[in-house]
Amino acid sequence: MSMTVVGIAMGAFVAFMSLSFGLWGFLISLLFMGIGALLGRAADGKLDLRSVLDAITGRRSSS
């Protein structure tokens, strides 16, 4: 099982727990699932977080 799948599973668990809080809980759970997937990809070595941060802050473009 890859770290991406583990990250998504952890995010899904948090999503299940936060669904009891209504729409905002659902939206927050989607955020946590996305964060879990990103951290899982970074742990697998398939995503460089430094490059993502540089692209977000405008230091570097993706092209």
PDB file of N, CA, C and O in Angstrom:
ATOM      1  N   MET A   1       0.846  -1.166   0.000  1.00  0.00           N
ATOM      2  CA  MET A   1       0.000   0.000   0.000  1.00  0.00           C
ATOM      3  C   MET A   1       0.897   1.237   0.000  1.00  0.00           C
ATOM      4  O   MET A   1       1.785   1.369   0.825  1.00  0.00           O
ATOM      5  N   SER A   2       0.636   2.122  -0.941  1.00  0.00           N
ATOM      6  CA  SER A   2       1.484   3.306  -1.054  1.00  0.00           C
ATOM      7  C   SER A   2       1.088   4.345  -0.006  1.00  0.00           C
ATOM      8  O   SER A   2       0.007   4.303   0.579  1.00  0.00           O
ATOM      9  N   MET A   3       1.975   5.277   0.211  1.00  0.00           N
ATOM     10  CA  MET A   3       1.724   6.331   1.194  1.00  0.00           C
ATOM     11  C   MET A   3       0.581   7.241   0.747  1.00  0.00           C
ATOM     12  O   MET A   3      -0.111   7.827   1.577  1.00  0.00           O
ATOM     13  N   THR A   4       0.353   7.342  -0.577  1.00  0.00           N
ATOM     14  CA  THR A   4      -0.767   8.132  -1.073  1.00  0.00           C
ATOM     15  C   THR A   4      -2.082   7.518  -0.609  1.00  0.00           C
ATOM     16  O   THR A   4      -2.981   8.220  -0.144  1.00  0.00           O
ATOM     17  N   VAL A   5      -2.192   6.203  -0.722  1.00  0.00           N
ATOM     18  CA  VAL A   5      -3.403   5.513  -0.300  1.00  0.00           C
ATOM     19  C   VAL A   5      -3.583   5.659   1.212  1.00  0.00           C
ATOM     20  O   VAL A   5      -4.699   5.870   1.699  1.00  0.00           O
ATOM     21  N   VAL A   6      -2.503   5.567   1.963  1.00  0.00           N
ATOM     22  CA  VAL A   6      -2.577   5.738   3.412  1.00  0.00           C
ATOM     23  C   VAL A   6      -3.040   7.156   3.749  1.00  0.00           C
ATOM     24  O   VAL A   6      -3.894   7.351   4.626  1.00  0.00           O
ATOM     25  N   GLY A   7      -2.508   8.137   3.054  1.00  0.00           N
ATOM     26  CA  GLY A   7      -2.917   9.526   3.289  1.00  0.00           C
ATOM     27  C   GLY A   7      -4.375   9.756   2.970  1.00  0.00           C
ATOM     28  O   GLY A   7      -5.089  10.441   3.706  1.00  0.00           O
ATOM     29  N   ILE A   8      -4.852   9.161   1.872  1.00  0.00           N
ATOM     30  CA  ILE A   8      -6.254   9.299   1.515  1.00  0.00           C
ATOM     31  C   ILE A   8      -7.138   8.578   2.526  1.00  0.00           C
ATOM     32  O   ILE A   8      -8.201   9.078   2.909  1.00  0.00           O
ATOM     33  N   ALA A   9      -6.699   7.419   3.003  1.00  0.00           N
ATOM     34  CA  ALA A   9      -7.473   6.682   4.007  1.00  0.00           C
ATOM     35  C   ALA A   9      -7.563   7.476   5.307  1.00  0.00           C
ATOM     36  O   ALA A   9      -8.632   7.530   5.934  1.00  0.00           O
ATOM     37  N   MET A  10      -6.475   8.096   5.703  1.00  0.00           N
ATOM     38  CA  MET A  10      -6.520   8.916   6.910  1.00  0.00           C
ATOM     39  C   MET A  10      -7.445  10.115   6.721  1.00  0.00           C
ATOM     40  O   MET A  10      -8.213  10.467   7.622  1.00  0.00           O
ATOM     41  N   GLY A  11      -7.388  10.723   5.561  1.00  0.00           N
ATOM     42  CA  GLY A  11      -8.294  11.828   5.266  1.00  0.00           C
ATOM     43  C   GLY A  11      -9.745  11.387   5.236  1.00  0.00           C
ATOM     44  O   GLY A  11     -10.634  12.099   5.694  1.00  0.00           O
ATOM     45  N   ALA A  12      -9.995  10.176   4.705  1.00  0.00           N
ATOM     46  CA  ALA A  12     -11.358   9.654   4.674  1.00  0.00           C
ATOM     47  C   ALA A  12     -11.880   9.383   6.080  1.00  0.00           C
ATOM     48  O   ALA A  12     -13.061   9.607   6.367  1.00  0.00           O
ATOM     49  N   PHE A  13     -11.008   8.919   6.958  1.00  0.00           N
ATOM     50  CA  PHE A  13     -11.413   8.701   8.348  1.00  0.00           C
ATOM     51  C   PHE A  13     -11.816  10.020   8.999  1.00  0.00           C
ATOM     52  O   PHE A  13     -12.843  10.123   9.662  1.00  0.00           O
ATOM     53  N   VAL A  14     -11.005  11.051   8.785  1.00  0.00           N
ATOM     54  CA  VAL A  14     -11.339  12.365   9.326  1.00  0.00           C
ATOM     55  C   VAL A  14     -12.620  12.877   8.689  1.00  0.00           C
ATOM     56  O   VAL A  14     -13.466  13.486   9.358  1.00  0.00           O
ATOM     57  N   ALA A  15     -12.807  12.610   7.398  1.00  0.00           N
ATOM     58  CA  ALA A  15     -14.029  13.021   6.717  1.00  0.00           C
ATOM     59  C   ALA A  15     -15.246  12.343   7.341  1.00  0.00           C
ATOM     60  O   ALA A  15     -16.267  12.987   7.587  1.00  0.00           O
ATOM     61  N   PHE A  16     -15.152  11.067   7.608  1.00  0.00           N
ATOM     62  CA  PHE A  16     -16.247  10.335   8.222  1.00  0.00           C
ATOM     63  C   PHE A  16     -16.581  10.913   9.593  1.00  0.00           C
ATOM     64  O   PHE A  16     -17.753  11.083   9.943  1.00  0.00           O
ATOM     65  N   MET A  17     -15.549  11.243  10.344  1.00  0.00           N
ATOM     66  CA  MET A  17     -15.769  11.789  11.682  1.00  0.00           C
ATOM     67  C   MET A  17     -16.368  13.196  11.628  1.00  0.00           C
ATOM     68  O   MET A  17     -17.174  13.567  12.468  1.00  0.00           O
ATOM     69  N   SER A  18     -15.982  13.980  10.642  1.00  0.00           N
ATOM     70  CA  SER A  18     -16.459  15.362  10.598  1.00  0.00           C
ATOM     71  C   SER A  18     -17.774  15.524   9.841  1.00  0.00           C
ATOM     72  O   SER A  18     -18.361  16.598   9.892  1.00  0.00           O
ATOM     73  N   LEU A  19     -18.253  14.477   9.183  1.00  0.00           N
ATOM     74  CA  LEU A  19     -19.534  14.589   8.486  1.00  0.00           C
ATOM     75  C   LEU A  19     -20.695  14.807   9.448  1.00  0.00           C
ATOM     76  O   LEU A  19     -21.737  15.318   9.060  1.00  0.00           O
ATOM     77  N   SER A  20     -20.512  14.435  10.672  1.00  0.00           N
ATOM     78  CA  SER A  20     -21.576  14.634  11.646  1.00  0.00           C
ATOM     79  C   SER A  20     -21.782  16.115  11.964  1.00  0.00           C
ATOM     80  O   SER A  20     -22.756  16.470  12.617  1.00  0.00           O
ATOM     81  N   PHE A  21     -20.902  16.986  11.485  1.00  0.00           N
ATOM     82  CA  PHE A  21     -21.018  18.414  11.745  1.00  0.00           C
ATOM     83  C   PHE A  21     -21.642  19.178  10.578  1.00  0.00           C
ATOM     84  O   PHE A  21     -21.558  20.402  10.531  1.00  0.00           O
ATOM     85  N   GLY A  22     -22.258  18.487   9.625  1.00  0.00           N
ATOM     86  CA  GLY A  22     -22.994  19.149   8.551  1.00  0.00           C
ATOM     87  C   GLY A  22     -22.123  19.560   7.381  1.00  0.00           C
ATOM     88  O   GLY A  22     -21.074  18.975   7.109  1.00  0.00           O
ATOM     89  N   LEU A  23     -22.597  20.590   6.673  1.00  0.00           N
ATOM     90  CA  LEU A  23     -21.933  21.035   5.446  1.00  0.00           C
ATOM     91  C   LEU A  23     -20.513  21.514   5.708  1.00  0.00           C
ATOM     92  O   LEU A  23     -19.594  21.166   4.968  1.00  0.00           O
ATOM     93  N   TRP A  24     -20.321  22.300   6.752  1.00  0.00           N
ATOM     94  CA  TRP A  24     -18.975  22.789   7.033  1.00  0.00           C
ATOM     95  C   TRP A  24     -18.039  21.645   7.388  1.00  0.00           C
ATOM     96  O   TRP A  24     -16.862  21.658   7.020  1.00  0.00           O
ATOM     97  N   GLY A  25     -18.552  20.647   8.089  1.00  0.00           N
ATOM     98  CA  GLY A  25     -17.754  19.469   8.388  1.00  0.00           C
ATOM     99  C   GLY A  25     -17.350  18.737   7.123  1.00  0.00           C
ATOM    100  O   GLY A  25     -16.225  18.245   7.000  1.00  0.00           O
ATOM    101  N   PHE A  26     -18.283  18.665   6.158  1.00  0.00           N
ATOM    102  CA  PHE A  26     -17.978  18.028   4.882  1.00  0.00           C
ATOM    103  C   PHE A  26     -16.905  18.793   4.126  1.00  0.00           C
ATOM    104  O   PHE A  26     -15.957  18.203   3.600  1.00  0.00           O
ATOM    105  N   LEU A  27     -17.019  20.117   4.091  1.00  0.00           N
ATOM    106  CA  LEU A  27     -16.022  20.918   3.377  1.00  0.00           C
ATOM    107  C   LEU A  27     -14.650  20.820   4.040  1.00  0.00           C
ATOM    108  O   LEU A  27     -13.629  20.723   3.353  1.00  0.00           O
ATOM    109  N   ILE A  28     -14.637  20.831   5.352  1.00  0.00           N
ATOM    110  CA  ILE A  28     -13.368  20.691   6.061  1.00  0.00           C
ATOM    111  C   ILE A  28     -12.779  19.306   5.823  1.00  0.00           C
ATOM    112  O   ILE A  28     -11.567  19.154   5.665  1.00  0.00           O
ATOM    113  N   SER A  29     -13.637  18.288   5.760  1.00  0.00           N
ATOM    114  CA  SER A  29     -13.131  16.937   5.511  1.00  0.00           C
ATOM    115  C   SER A  29     -12.523  16.835   4.112  1.00  0.00           C
ATOM    116  O   SER A  29     -11.519  16.146   3.931  1.00  0.00           O
ATOM    117  N   LEU A  30     -13.116  17.507   3.128  1.00  0.00           N
ATOM    118  CA  LEU A  30     -12.507  17.526   1.793  1.00  0.00           C
ATOM    119  C   LEU A  30     -11.125  18.169   1.835  1.00  0.00           C
ATOM    120  O   LEU A  30     -10.191  17.691   1.179  1.00  0.00           O
ATOM    121  N   LEU A  31     -10.990  19.223   2.610  1.00  0.00           N
ATOM    122  CA  LEU A  31      -9.692  19.870   2.769  1.00  0.00           C
ATOM    123  C   LEU A  31      -8.685  18.908   3.387  1.00  0.00           C
ATOM    124  O   LEU A  31      -7.550  18.775   2.914  1.00  0.00           O
ATOM    125  N   PHE A  32      -9.099  18.191   4.440  1.00  0.00           N
ATOM    126  CA  PHE A  32      -8.204  17.239   5.090  1.00  0.00           C
ATOM    127  C   PHE A  32      -7.830  16.085   4.168  1.00  0.00           C
ATOM    128  O   PHE A  32      -6.695  15.603   4.198  1.00  0.00           O
ATOM    129  N   MET A  33      -8.771  15.629   3.340  1.00  0.00           N
ATOM    130  CA  MET A  33      -8.452  14.560   2.390  1.00  0.00           C
ATOM    131  C   MET A  33      -7.417  15.037   1.381  1.00  0.00           C
ATOM    132  O   MET A  33      -6.496  14.300   1.028  1.00  0.00           O
ATOM    133  N   GLY A  34      -7.557  16.263   0.910  1.00  0.00           N
ATOM    134  CA  GLY A  34      -6.576  16.805  -0.020  1.00  0.00           C
ATOM    135  C   GLY A  34      -5.205  16.961   0.614  1.00  0.00           C
ATOM    136  O   GLY A  34      -4.184  16.619   0.009  1.00  0.00           O
ATOM    137  N   ILE A  35      -5.172  17.429   1.849  1.00  0.00           N
ATOM    138  CA  ILE A  35      -3.900  17.562   2.557  1.00  0.00           C
ATOM    139  C   ILE A  35      -3.274  16.191   2.770  1.00  0.00           C
ATOM    140  O   ILE A  35      -2.067  16.004   2.601  1.00  0.00           O
ATOM    141  N   GLY A  36      -4.101  15.213   3.150  1.00  0.00           N
ATOM    142  CA  GLY A  36      -3.593  13.854   3.338  1.00  0.00           C
ATOM    143  C   GLY A  36      -3.017  13.274   2.064  1.00  0.00           C
ATOM    144  O   GLY A  36      -1.970  12.617   2.076  1.00  0.00           O
ATOM    145  N   ALA A  37      -3.678  13.519   0.942  1.00  0.00           N
ATOM    146  CA  ALA A  37      -3.174  13.029  -0.338  1.00  0.00           C
ATOM    147  C   ALA A  37      -1.853  13.704  -0.709  1.00  0.00           C
ATOM    148  O   ALA A  37      -0.922  13.042  -1.170  1.00  0.00           O
ATOM    149  N   LEU A  38      -1.764  15.021  -0.489  1.00  0.00           N
ATOM    150  CA  LEU A  38      -0.523  15.734  -0.797  1.00  0.00           C
ATOM    151  C   LEU A  38       0.631  15.251   0.073  1.00  0.00           C
ATOM    152  O   LEU A  38       1.744  15.034  -0.422  1.00  0.00           O
ATOM    153  N   LEU A  39       0.372  15.072   1.368  1.00  0.00           N
ATOM    154  CA  LEU A  39       1.435  14.597   2.248  1.00  0.00           C
ATOM    155  C   LEU A  39       1.834  13.162   1.911  1.00  0.00           C
ATOM    156  O   LEU A  39       3.006  12.799   2.014  1.00  0.00           O
ATOM    157  N   GLY A  40       0.871  12.349   1.520  1.00  0.00           N
ATOM    158  CA  GLY A  40       1.190  10.985   1.104  1.00  0.00           C
ATOM    159  C   GLY A  40       2.044  10.960  -0.152  1.00  0.00           C
ATOM    160  O   GLY A  40       2.993  10.178  -0.259  1.00  0.00           O
ATOM    161  N   ARG A  41       1.718  11.821  -1.121  1.00  0.00           N
ATOM    162  CA  ARG A  41       2.536  11.910  -2.336  1.00  0.00           C
ATOM    163  C   ARG A  41       3.951  12.388  -2.020  1.00  0.00           C
ATOM    164  O   ARG A  41       4.923  11.910  -2.590  1.00  0.00           O
ATOM    165  N   ALA A  42       4.051  13.328  -1.085  1.00  0.00           N
ATOM    166  CA  ALA A  42       5.374  13.832  -0.698  1.00  0.00           C
ATOM    167  C   ALA A  42       6.165  12.732   0.003  1.00  0.00           C
ATOM    168  O   ALA A  42       7.375  12.608  -0.209  1.00  0.00           O
ATOM    169  N   ALA A  43       5.503  11.931   0.830  1.00  0.00           N
ATOM    170  CA  ALA A  43       6.190  10.843   1.521  1.00  0.00           C
ATOM    171  C   ALA A  43       6.653   9.772   0.546  1.00  0.00           C
ATOM    172  O   ALA A  43       7.684   9.123   0.765  1.00  0.00           O
ATOM    173  N   ASP A  44       5.905   9.569  -0.549  1.00  0.00           N
ATOM    174  CA  ASP A  44       6.306   8.617  -1.581  1.00  0.00           C
ATOM    175  C   ASP A  44       7.452   9.143  -2.432  1.00  0.00           C
ATOM    176  O   ASP A  44       8.080   8.403  -3.167  1.00  0.00           O
ATOM    177  N   GLY A  45       7.697  10.448  -2.368  1.00  0.00           N
ATOM    178  CA  GLY A  45       8.740  11.052  -3.193  1.00  0.00           C
ATOM    179  C   GLY A  45       8.244  11.431  -4.574  1.00  0.00           C
ATOM    180  O   GLY A  45       9.034  11.717  -5.463  1.00  0.00           O
ATOM    181  N   LYS A  46       6.921  11.451  -4.766  1.00  0.00           N
ATOM    182  CA  LYS A  46       6.349  11.785  -6.066  1.00  0.00           C
ATOM    183  C   LYS A  46       5.951  13.249  -6.174  1.00  0.00           C
ATOM    184  O   LYS A  46       5.458  13.678  -7.199  1.00  0.00           O
ATOM    185  N   LEU A  47       6.157  14.003  -5.099  1.00  0.00           N
ATOM    186  CA  LEU A  47       5.796  15.410  -5.085  1.00  0.00           C
ATOM    187  C   LEU A  47       6.841  16.173  -4.283  1.00  0.00           C
ATOM    188  O   LEU A  47       7.173  15.804  -3.161  1.00  0.00           O
ATOM    189  N   ASP A  48       7.363  17.239  -4.876  1.00  0.00           N
ATOM    190  CA  ASP A  48       8.340  18.086  -4.201  1.00  0.00           C
ATOM    191  C   ASP A  48       7.605  19.283  -3.613  1.00  0.00           C
ATOM    192  O   ASP A  48       7.157  20.170  -4.345  1.00  0.00           O
ATOM    193  N   LEU A  49       7.449  19.292  -2.292  1.00  0.00           N
ATOM    194  CA  LEU A  49       6.692  20.358  -1.637  1.00  0.00           C
ATOM    195  C   LEU A  49       7.365  21.711  -1.773  1.00  0.00           C
ATOM    196  O   LEU A  49       6.698  22.735  -1.818  1.00  0.00           O
ATOM    197  N   ARG A  50       8.694  21.744  -1.858  1.00  0.00           N
ATOM    198  CA  ARG A  50       9.403  23.012  -2.019  1.00  0.00           C
ATOM    199  C   ARG A  50       9.029  23.657  -3.361  1.00  0.00           C
ATOM    200  O   ARG A  50       8.800  24.856  -3.432  1.00  0.00           O
ATOM    201  N   SER A  51       8.918  22.866  -4.416  1.00  0.00           N
ATOM    202  CA  SER A  51       8.540  23.404  -5.721  1.00  0.00           C
ATOM    203  C   SER A  51       7.099  23.900  -5.716  1.00  0.00           C
ATOM    204  O   SER A  51       6.791  24.920  -6.325  1.00  0.00           O
ATOM    205  N   VAL A  52       6.226  23.171  -5.027  1.00  0.00           N
ATOM    206  CA  VAL A  52       4.831  23.598  -4.929  1.00  0.00           C
ATOM    207  C   VAL A  52       4.752  24.928  -4.183  1.00  0.00           C
ATOM    208  O   VAL A  52       4.050  25.847  -4.610  1.00  0.00           O
ATOM    209  N   LEU A  53       5.478  25.048  -3.074  1.00  0.00           N
ATOM    210  CA  LEU A  53       5.477  26.291  -2.307  1.00  0.00           C
ATOM    211  C   LEU A  53       6.044  27.439  -3.129  1.00  0.00           C
ATOM    212  O   LEU A  53       5.509  28.550  -3.102  1.00  0.00           O
ATOM    213  N   ASP A  54       7.102  27.186  -3.880  1.00  0.00           N
ATOM    214  CA  ASP A  54       7.675  28.227  -4.745  1.00  0.00           C
ATOM    215  C   ASP A  54       6.692  28.657  -5.823  1.00  0.00           C
ATOM    216  O   ASP A  54       6.597  29.845  -6.139  1.00  0.00           O
ATOM    217  N   ALA A  55       5.948  27.721  -6.396  1.00  0.00           N
ATOM    218  CA  ALA A  55       4.978  28.061  -7.428  1.00  0.00           C
ATOM    219  C   ALA A  55       3.819  28.871  -6.842  1.00  0.00           C
ATOM    220  O   ALA A  55       3.321  29.811  -7.476  1.00  0.00           O
ATOM    221  N   ILE A  56       3.396  28.529  -5.621  1.00  0.00           N
ATOM    222  CA  ILE A  56       2.297  29.258  -4.983  1.00  0.00           C
ATOM    223  C   ILE A  56       2.716  30.688  -4.641  1.00  0.00           C
ATOM    224  O   ILE A  56       1.946  31.628  -4.833  1.00  0.00           O
ATOM    225  N   THR A  57       3.927  30.847  -4.168  1.00  0.00           N
ATOM    226  CA  THR A  57       4.388  32.183  -3.775  1.00  0.00           C
ATOM    227  C   THR A  57       4.865  33.007  -4.962  1.00  0.00           C
ATOM    228  O   THR A  57       5.165  34.190  -4.803  1.00  0.00           O
ATOM    229  N   GLY A  58       4.940  32.427  -6.155  1.00  0.00           N
ATOM    230  CA  GLY A  58       5.299  33.172  -7.348  1.00  0.00           C
ATOM    231  C   GLY A  58       6.782  33.255  -7.608  1.00  0.00           C
ATOM    232  O   GLY A  58       7.218  33.993  -8.470  1.00  0.00           O
ATOM    233  N   ARG A  59       7.569  32.488  -6.885  1.00  0.00           N
ATOM    234  CA  ARG A  59       9.020  32.519  -7.096  1.00  0.00           C
ATOM    235  C   ARG A  59       9.418  31.780  -8.370  1.00  0.00           C
ATOM    236  O   ARG A  59      10.428  32.040  -8.952  1.00  0.00           O
ATOM    237  N   ARG A  60       8.602  30.821  -8.741  1.00  0.00           N
ATOM    238  CA  ARG A  60       8.931  29.967  -9.875  1.00  0.00           C
ATOM    239  C   ARG A  60       7.639  29.620 -10.593  1.00  0.00           C
ATOM    240  O   ARG A  60       6.619  29.418  -9.976  1.00  0.00           O
ATOM    241  N   SER A  61       7.669  29.529 -11.892  1.00  0.00           N
ATOM    242  CA  SER A  61       6.477  29.117 -12.623  1.00  0.00           C
ATOM    243  C   SER A  61       6.546  27.627 -12.909  1.00  0.00           C
ATOM    244  O   SER A  61       7.614  27.011 -12.852  1.00  0.00           O
ATOM    245  N   SER A  62       5.407  27.044 -13.225  1.00  0.00           N
ATOM    246  CA  SER A  62       5.381  25.606 -13.495  1.00  0.00           C
ATOM    247  C   SER A  62       5.788  25.277 -14.918  1.00  0.00           C
ATOM    248  O   SER A  62       5.969  24.125 -15.259  1.00  0.00           O
ATOM    249  N   SER A  63       5.924  26.272 -15.763  1.00  0.00           N
ATOM    250  CA  SER A  63       6.289  26.008 -17.160  1.00  0.00           C
ATOM    251  C   SER A  63       7.760  26.193 -17.408  1.00  0.00           C
ATOM    252  O   SER A  63       8.502  26.679 -16.635  1.00  0.00           O
TER     253      SER A  63
END
